[in-house]
């Protein structure tokens, strides 16, 4: 490739017109993208743009997608190492392009080595200001919100990063429809009380107040994952919670055992197949407790508990828990919304919602949120 001698390198910390999406430690030397949907956004008046990335992993490699003027133009795996990636070249140097480089993969709690960092950009023009959008939305969820299964044929069952997507996700689609900036907090298999396999420590609320507390290892500690999140710096207008699917699955899974301490945990079914009343109450208490935590940190946001893309077995319990919270708190800015179920036509890989299912969810959810935001 012929070298462009007009390219200049800028460290991210030297850029005035850089917009960062997603929770971070605030450090730009380099910037670590932790969560799915995390991104950098630039308005670029140039013919060529590169970014310097640094990727690491033991098992699960990061992926990125590139959007130019909101259109997805490329998607790629990032192999381990520090190197330059060309985002575009040969474009009209006199036209401003909105560019977003988006992390496609969720934070990987099972791989302490998995990380994605951005050090610098290289451009042959100038970077223009990027305006904030009128609204902010935070999405909290599990594998559905992580975009597991969006990419790939229905026959695919390998649990690998290739099948995850942030940009074909109901969260991104909903935000796009509402002209909102957004963040995602999500983890496959996790719940509000327990994971699908009954692990009581694999729940989002326990780590919600940290930058990315569900990660593990000294490297992630050094990157700032376990620091307290600075909620005051980014207050959402709406918080969408899509949790409960894995909590429901736990009732149909064997008990979880801690191999070190011998402790065990199990959400149980009665002999007639109904939920054990005490175990169901534990789930409802977890929903209620999480709502109090969400309100403490998001003072003015409307909180929507959205659920239903893979069935609605926990909907009665969610409704009861939300009602209990409202009665105790007097908080009227909380509601429950049922998302359309995934069908044989809309399913993706790994028996998860596919692109069509996410489009259907985004259409209904954005219509509901539009009414809330108009109040």
PDB file of C-alpha atoms in Angstrom, residues 142-298:
ATOM      1  CA  UNK A 142     -27.950 -10.726  29.741  1.00  0.00           C
ATOM      2  CA  UNK A 143     -27.004 -12.580  26.541  1.00  0.00           C
ATOM      3  CA  UNK A 144     -29.924 -10.985  24.685  1.00  0.00           C
ATOM      4  CA  UNK A 145     -28.609  -7.486  25.405  1.00  0.00           C
ATOM      5  CA  UNK A 146     -25.050  -8.705  24.730  1.00  0.00           C
ATOM      6  CA  UNK A 147     -26.233  -9.635  21.237  1.00  0.00           C
ATOM      7  CA  UNK A 148     -25.387 -13.322  21.501  1.00  0.00           C
ATOM      8  CA  UNK A 149     -26.730 -15.205  18.497  1.00  0.00           C
ATOM      9  CA  UNK A 150     -27.435 -12.193  16.290  1.00  0.00           C
ATOM     10  CA  UNK A 151     -24.699 -13.201  13.844  1.00  0.00           C
ATOM     11  CA  UNK A 152     -24.543 -16.665  12.291  1.00  0.00           C
ATOM     12  CA  UNK A 153     -26.893 -19.307  10.919  1.00  0.00           C
ATOM     13  CA  UNK A 154     -29.465 -21.085  13.082  1.00  0.00           C
ATOM     14  CA  UNK A 155     -27.334 -24.235  13.070  1.00  0.00           C
ATOM     15  CA  UNK A 156     -24.411 -22.526  14.855  1.00  0.00           C
ATOM     16  CA  UNK A 157     -23.978 -23.597  18.483  1.00  0.00           C
ATOM     17  CA  UNK A 158     -20.341 -22.699  19.258  1.00  0.00           C
ATOM     18  CA  UNK A 159     -20.035 -20.202  22.113  1.00  0.00           C
ATOM     19  CA  UNK A 160     -17.569 -17.835  20.421  1.00  0.00           C
ATOM     20  CA  UNK A 161     -17.215 -14.043  19.979  1.00  0.00           C
ATOM     21  CA  UNK A 162     -18.025 -14.255  16.274  1.00  0.00           C
ATOM     22  CA  UNK A 163     -21.738 -14.697  16.980  1.00  0.00           C
ATOM     23  CA  UNK A 164     -22.086 -11.579  19.171  1.00  0.00           C
ATOM     24  CA  UNK A 165     -23.133  -8.186  17.825  1.00  0.00           C
ATOM     25  CA  UNK A 166     -23.630  -4.774  19.386  1.00  0.00           C
ATOM     26  CA  UNK A 167     -24.725  -2.848  16.311  1.00  0.00           C
ATOM     27  CA  UNK A 168     -27.463  -5.273  15.159  1.00  0.00           C
ATOM     28  CA  UNK A 169     -28.824  -5.221  18.696  1.00  0.00           C
ATOM     29  CA  UNK A 170     -32.206  -3.969  19.923  1.00  0.00           C
ATOM     30  CA  UNK A 171     -30.313  -1.565  22.209  1.00  0.00           C
ATOM     31  CA  UNK A 172     -28.497   0.140  19.326  1.00  0.00           C
ATOM     32  CA  UNK A 173     -31.620   0.105  17.135  1.00  0.00           C
ATOM     33  CA  UNK A 174     -33.777   1.614  19.877  1.00  0.00           C
ATOM     34  CA  UNK A 175     -31.214   4.333  20.552  1.00  0.00           C
ATOM     35  CA  UNK A 176     -30.932   5.101  16.838  1.00  0.00           C
ATOM     36  CA  UNK A 177     -34.701   5.419  16.469  1.00  0.00           C
ATOM     37  CA  UNK A 178     -34.940   7.756  19.465  1.00  0.00           C
ATOM     38  CA  UNK A 179     -31.830   9.774  18.519  1.00  0.00           C
ATOM     39  CA  UNK A 180     -30.239   8.856  21.842  1.00  0.00           C
ATOM     40  CA  UNK A 181     -26.763   8.104  23.121  1.00  0.00           C
ATOM     41  CA  UNK A 182     -26.676   4.792  24.942  1.00  0.00           C
ATOM     42  CA  UNK A 183     -24.660   2.468  27.159  1.00  0.00           C
ATOM     43  CA  UNK A 184     -24.921  -1.264  27.773  1.00  0.00           C
ATOM     44  CA  UNK A 185     -24.271  -3.283  30.944  1.00  0.00           C
ATOM     45  CA  UNK A 186     -24.734  -6.973  30.100  1.00  0.00           C
ATOM     46  CA  UNK A 187     -23.422 -10.478  30.569  1.00  0.00           C
ATOM     47  CA  UNK A 188     -24.451 -13.766  28.968  1.00  0.00           C
ATOM     48  CA  UNK A 189     -26.014 -16.243  31.348  1.00  0.00           C
ATOM     49  CA  UNK A 190     -26.385 -13.789  34.230  1.00  0.00           C
ATOM     50  CA  UNK A 191     -29.539 -12.657  36.007  1.00  0.00           C
ATOM     51  CA  UNK A 192     -30.861 -10.265  38.604  1.00  0.00           C
ATOM     52  CA  UNK A 193     -30.596 -12.900  41.364  1.00  0.00           C
ATOM     53  CA  UNK A 194     -28.738 -15.867  39.903  1.00  0.00           C
ATOM     54  CA  UNK A 195     -27.286 -17.151  36.635  1.00  0.00           C
ATOM     55  CA  UNK A 196     -28.913 -19.801  34.461  1.00  0.00           C
ATOM     56  CA  UNK A 197     -26.880 -22.465  36.307  1.00  0.00           C
ATOM     57  CA  UNK A 198     -27.811 -21.203  39.809  1.00  0.00           C
ATOM     58  CA  UNK A 199     -24.598 -19.326  40.600  1.00  0.00           C
ATOM     59  CA  UNK A 200     -25.762 -16.649  43.084  1.00  0.00           C
ATOM     60  CA  UNK A 201     -22.658 -14.528  42.413  1.00  0.00           C
ATOM     61  CA  UNK A 202     -23.394 -14.221  38.686  1.00  0.00           C
ATOM     62  CA  UNK A 203     -25.877 -11.379  39.008  1.00  0.00           C
ATOM     63  CA  UNK A 204     -25.655  -7.901  37.492  1.00  0.00           C
ATOM     64  CA  UNK A 205     -26.803  -5.882  40.552  1.00  0.00           C
ATOM     65  CA  UNK A 206     -23.829  -7.021  42.641  1.00  0.00           C
ATOM     66  CA  UNK A 207     -21.408  -5.262  40.270  1.00  0.00           C
ATOM     67  CA  UNK A 208     -23.576  -2.460  38.895  1.00  0.00           C
ATOM     68  CA  UNK A 209     -21.882   0.352  40.813  1.00  0.00           C
ATOM     69  CA  UNK A 210     -18.403  -0.453  39.455  1.00  0.00           C
ATOM     70  CA  UNK A 211     -17.036   0.519  36.044  1.00  0.00           C
ATOM     71  CA  UNK A 212     -16.988  -3.136  34.970  1.00  0.00           C
ATOM     72  CA  UNK A 213     -16.876  -5.122  38.188  1.00  0.00           C
ATOM     73  CA  UNK A 214     -17.919  -8.471  36.763  1.00  0.00           C
ATOM     74  CA  UNK A 215     -14.480  -8.851  35.186  1.00  0.00           C
ATOM     75  CA  UNK A 216     -11.695 -10.611  37.090  1.00  0.00           C
ATOM     76  CA  UNK A 217      -7.903 -10.558  37.381  1.00  0.00           C
ATOM     77  CA  UNK A 218      -5.089  -8.163  38.165  1.00  0.00           C
ATOM     78  CA  UNK A 219      -4.944  -6.807  34.617  1.00  0.00           C
ATOM     79  CA  UNK A 220      -8.549  -5.642  34.738  1.00  0.00           C
ATOM     80  CA  UNK A 221      -7.940  -4.157  38.169  1.00  0.00           C
ATOM     81  CA  UNK A 222      -5.051  -2.134  36.722  1.00  0.00           C
ATOM     82  CA  UNK A 223      -7.285  -0.986  33.856  1.00  0.00           C
ATOM     83  CA  UNK A 224      -9.782   0.454  36.333  1.00  0.00           C
ATOM     84  CA  UNK A 225     -12.584  -2.084  35.907  1.00  0.00           C
ATOM     85  CA  UNK A 226     -13.249  -2.309  39.638  1.00  0.00           C
ATOM     86  CA  UNK A 227     -13.315   1.431  40.315  1.00  0.00           C
ATOM     87  CA  UNK A 228     -16.573   3.046  41.385  1.00  0.00           C
ATOM     88  CA  UNK A 229     -18.567   4.256  38.413  1.00  0.00           C
ATOM     89  CA  UNK A 230     -18.975   8.033  38.274  1.00  0.00           C
ATOM     90  CA  UNK A 231     -22.736   8.181  37.825  1.00  0.00           C
ATOM     91  CA  UNK A 232     -22.836  11.958  37.975  1.00  0.00           C
ATOM     92  CA  UNK A 233     -20.912  12.248  34.715  1.00  0.00           C
ATOM     93  CA  UNK A 234     -23.563  10.432  32.670  1.00  0.00           C
ATOM     94  CA  UNK A 235     -27.183  10.439  33.840  1.00  0.00           C
ATOM     95  CA  UNK A 236     -29.634   8.555  31.606  1.00  0.00           C
ATOM     96  CA  UNK A 237     -33.164   9.672  30.802  1.00  0.00           C
ATOM     97  CA  UNK A 238     -34.247   6.025  30.694  1.00  0.00           C
ATOM     98  CA  UNK A 239     -32.818   2.826  32.179  1.00  0.00           C
ATOM     99  CA  UNK A 240     -34.009  -0.330  30.406  1.00  0.00           C
ATOM    100  CA  UNK A 241     -33.558  -3.539  32.420  1.00  0.00           C
ATOM    101  CA  UNK A 242     -33.881  -6.764  30.428  1.00  0.00           C
ATOM    102  CA  UNK A 243     -33.188  -9.367  33.126  1.00  0.00           C
ATOM    103  CA  UNK A 244     -35.065 -12.444  34.317  1.00  0.00           C
ATOM    104  CA  UNK A 245     -34.563 -14.901  31.474  1.00  0.00           C
ATOM    105  CA  UNK A 246     -31.657 -16.667  33.158  1.00  0.00           C
ATOM    106  CA  UNK A 247     -33.322 -16.477  36.559  1.00  0.00           C
ATOM    107  CA  UNK A 248     -36.175 -18.456  35.043  1.00  0.00           C
ATOM    108  CA  UNK A 249     -33.767 -20.964  33.552  1.00  0.00           C
ATOM    109  CA  UNK A 250     -32.158 -21.559  36.941  1.00  0.00           C
ATOM    110  CA  UNK A 251     -35.332 -23.284  38.161  1.00  0.00           C
ATOM    111  CA  UNK A 252     -34.740 -25.932  35.507  1.00  0.00           C
ATOM    112  CA  UNK A 253     -30.984 -26.353  36.120  1.00  0.00           C
ATOM    113  CA  UNK A 254     -29.045 -28.491  38.645  1.00  0.00           C
ATOM    114  CA  UNK A 255     -27.826 -26.863  41.826  1.00  0.00           C
ATOM    115  CA  UNK A 256     -24.626 -24.820  41.733  1.00  0.00           C
ATOM    116  CA  UNK A 257     -21.765 -25.866  43.978  1.00  0.00           C
ATOM    117  CA  UNK A 258     -18.740 -23.861  45.038  1.00  0.00           C
ATOM    118  CA  UNK A 259     -15.838 -26.280  44.582  1.00  0.00           C
ATOM    119  CA  UNK A 260     -13.735 -24.407  47.138  1.00  0.00           C
ATOM    120  CA  UNK A 261     -16.156 -23.838  50.015  1.00  0.00           C
ATOM    121  CA  UNK A 262     -18.668 -26.570  49.263  1.00  0.00           C
ATOM    122  CA  UNK A 263     -21.549 -24.068  49.396  1.00  0.00           C
ATOM    123  CA  UNK A 264     -24.454 -24.763  47.073  1.00  0.00           C
ATOM    124  CA  UNK A 265     -27.460 -22.899  45.681  1.00  0.00           C
ATOM    125  CA  UNK A 266     -30.570 -23.986  43.809  1.00  0.00           C
ATOM    126  CA  UNK A 267     -33.777 -22.386  42.579  1.00  0.00           C
ATOM    127  CA  UNK A 268     -36.275 -25.235  42.919  1.00  0.00           C
ATOM    128  CA  UNK A 269     -39.459 -26.437  41.281  1.00  0.00           C
ATOM    129  CA  UNK A 270     -42.232 -28.104  43.228  1.00  0.00           C
ATOM    130  CA  UNK A 271     -43.269 -31.660  42.374  1.00  0.00           C
ATOM    131  CA  UNK A 272     -46.113 -30.323  40.246  1.00  0.00           C
ATOM    132  CA  UNK A 273     -43.699 -28.174  38.193  1.00  0.00           C
ATOM    133  CA  UNK A 274     -44.601 -24.847  39.806  1.00  0.00           C
ATOM    134  CA  UNK A 275     -41.968 -22.550  41.284  1.00  0.00           C
ATOM    135  CA  UNK A 276     -40.949 -23.046  44.903  1.00  0.00           C
ATOM    136  CA  UNK A 277     -42.610 -20.130  46.688  1.00  0.00           C
ATOM    137  CA  UNK A 278     -39.585 -19.236  48.821  1.00  0.00           C
ATOM    138  CA  UNK A 279     -37.177 -19.357  45.896  1.00  0.00           C
ATOM    139  CA  UNK A 280     -39.499 -17.254  43.749  1.00  0.00           C
ATOM    140  CA  UNK A 281     -39.731 -14.737  46.586  1.00  0.00           C
ATOM    141  CA  UNK A 282     -35.916 -14.518  46.611  1.00  0.00           C
ATOM    142  CA  UNK A 283     -36.029 -13.554  42.944  1.00  0.00           C
ATOM    143  CA  UNK A 284     -38.694 -10.924  43.570  1.00  0.00           C
ATOM    144  CA  UNK A 285     -36.702  -9.483  46.469  1.00  0.00           C
ATOM    145  CA  UNK A 286     -33.669  -9.208  44.161  1.00  0.00           C
ATOM    146  CA  UNK A 287     -35.719  -7.297  41.564  1.00  0.00           C
ATOM    147  CA  UNK A 288     -37.013  -4.924  44.226  1.00  0.00           C
ATOM    148  CA  UNK A 289     -33.561  -4.381  45.733  1.00  0.00           C
ATOM    149  CA  UNK A 290     -32.070  -3.661  42.307  1.00  0.00           C
ATOM    150  CA  UNK A 291     -34.732  -1.051  41.605  1.00  0.00           C
ATOM    151  CA  UNK A 292     -33.758   0.792  44.782  1.00  0.00           C
ATOM    152  CA  UNK A 293     -30.099   0.667  43.703  1.00  0.00           C
ATOM    153  CA  UNK A 294     -30.957   1.926  40.212  1.00  0.00           C
ATOM    154  CA  UNK A 295     -32.949   4.818  41.594  1.00  0.00           C
ATOM    155  CA  UNK A 296     -30.166   5.781  44.027  1.00  0.00           C
ATOM    156  CA  UNK A 297     -27.721   6.136  41.137  1.00  0.00           C
ATOM    157  CA  UNK A 298     -30.076   7.412  38.414  1.00  0.00           C
TER     158      UNK A 298
END
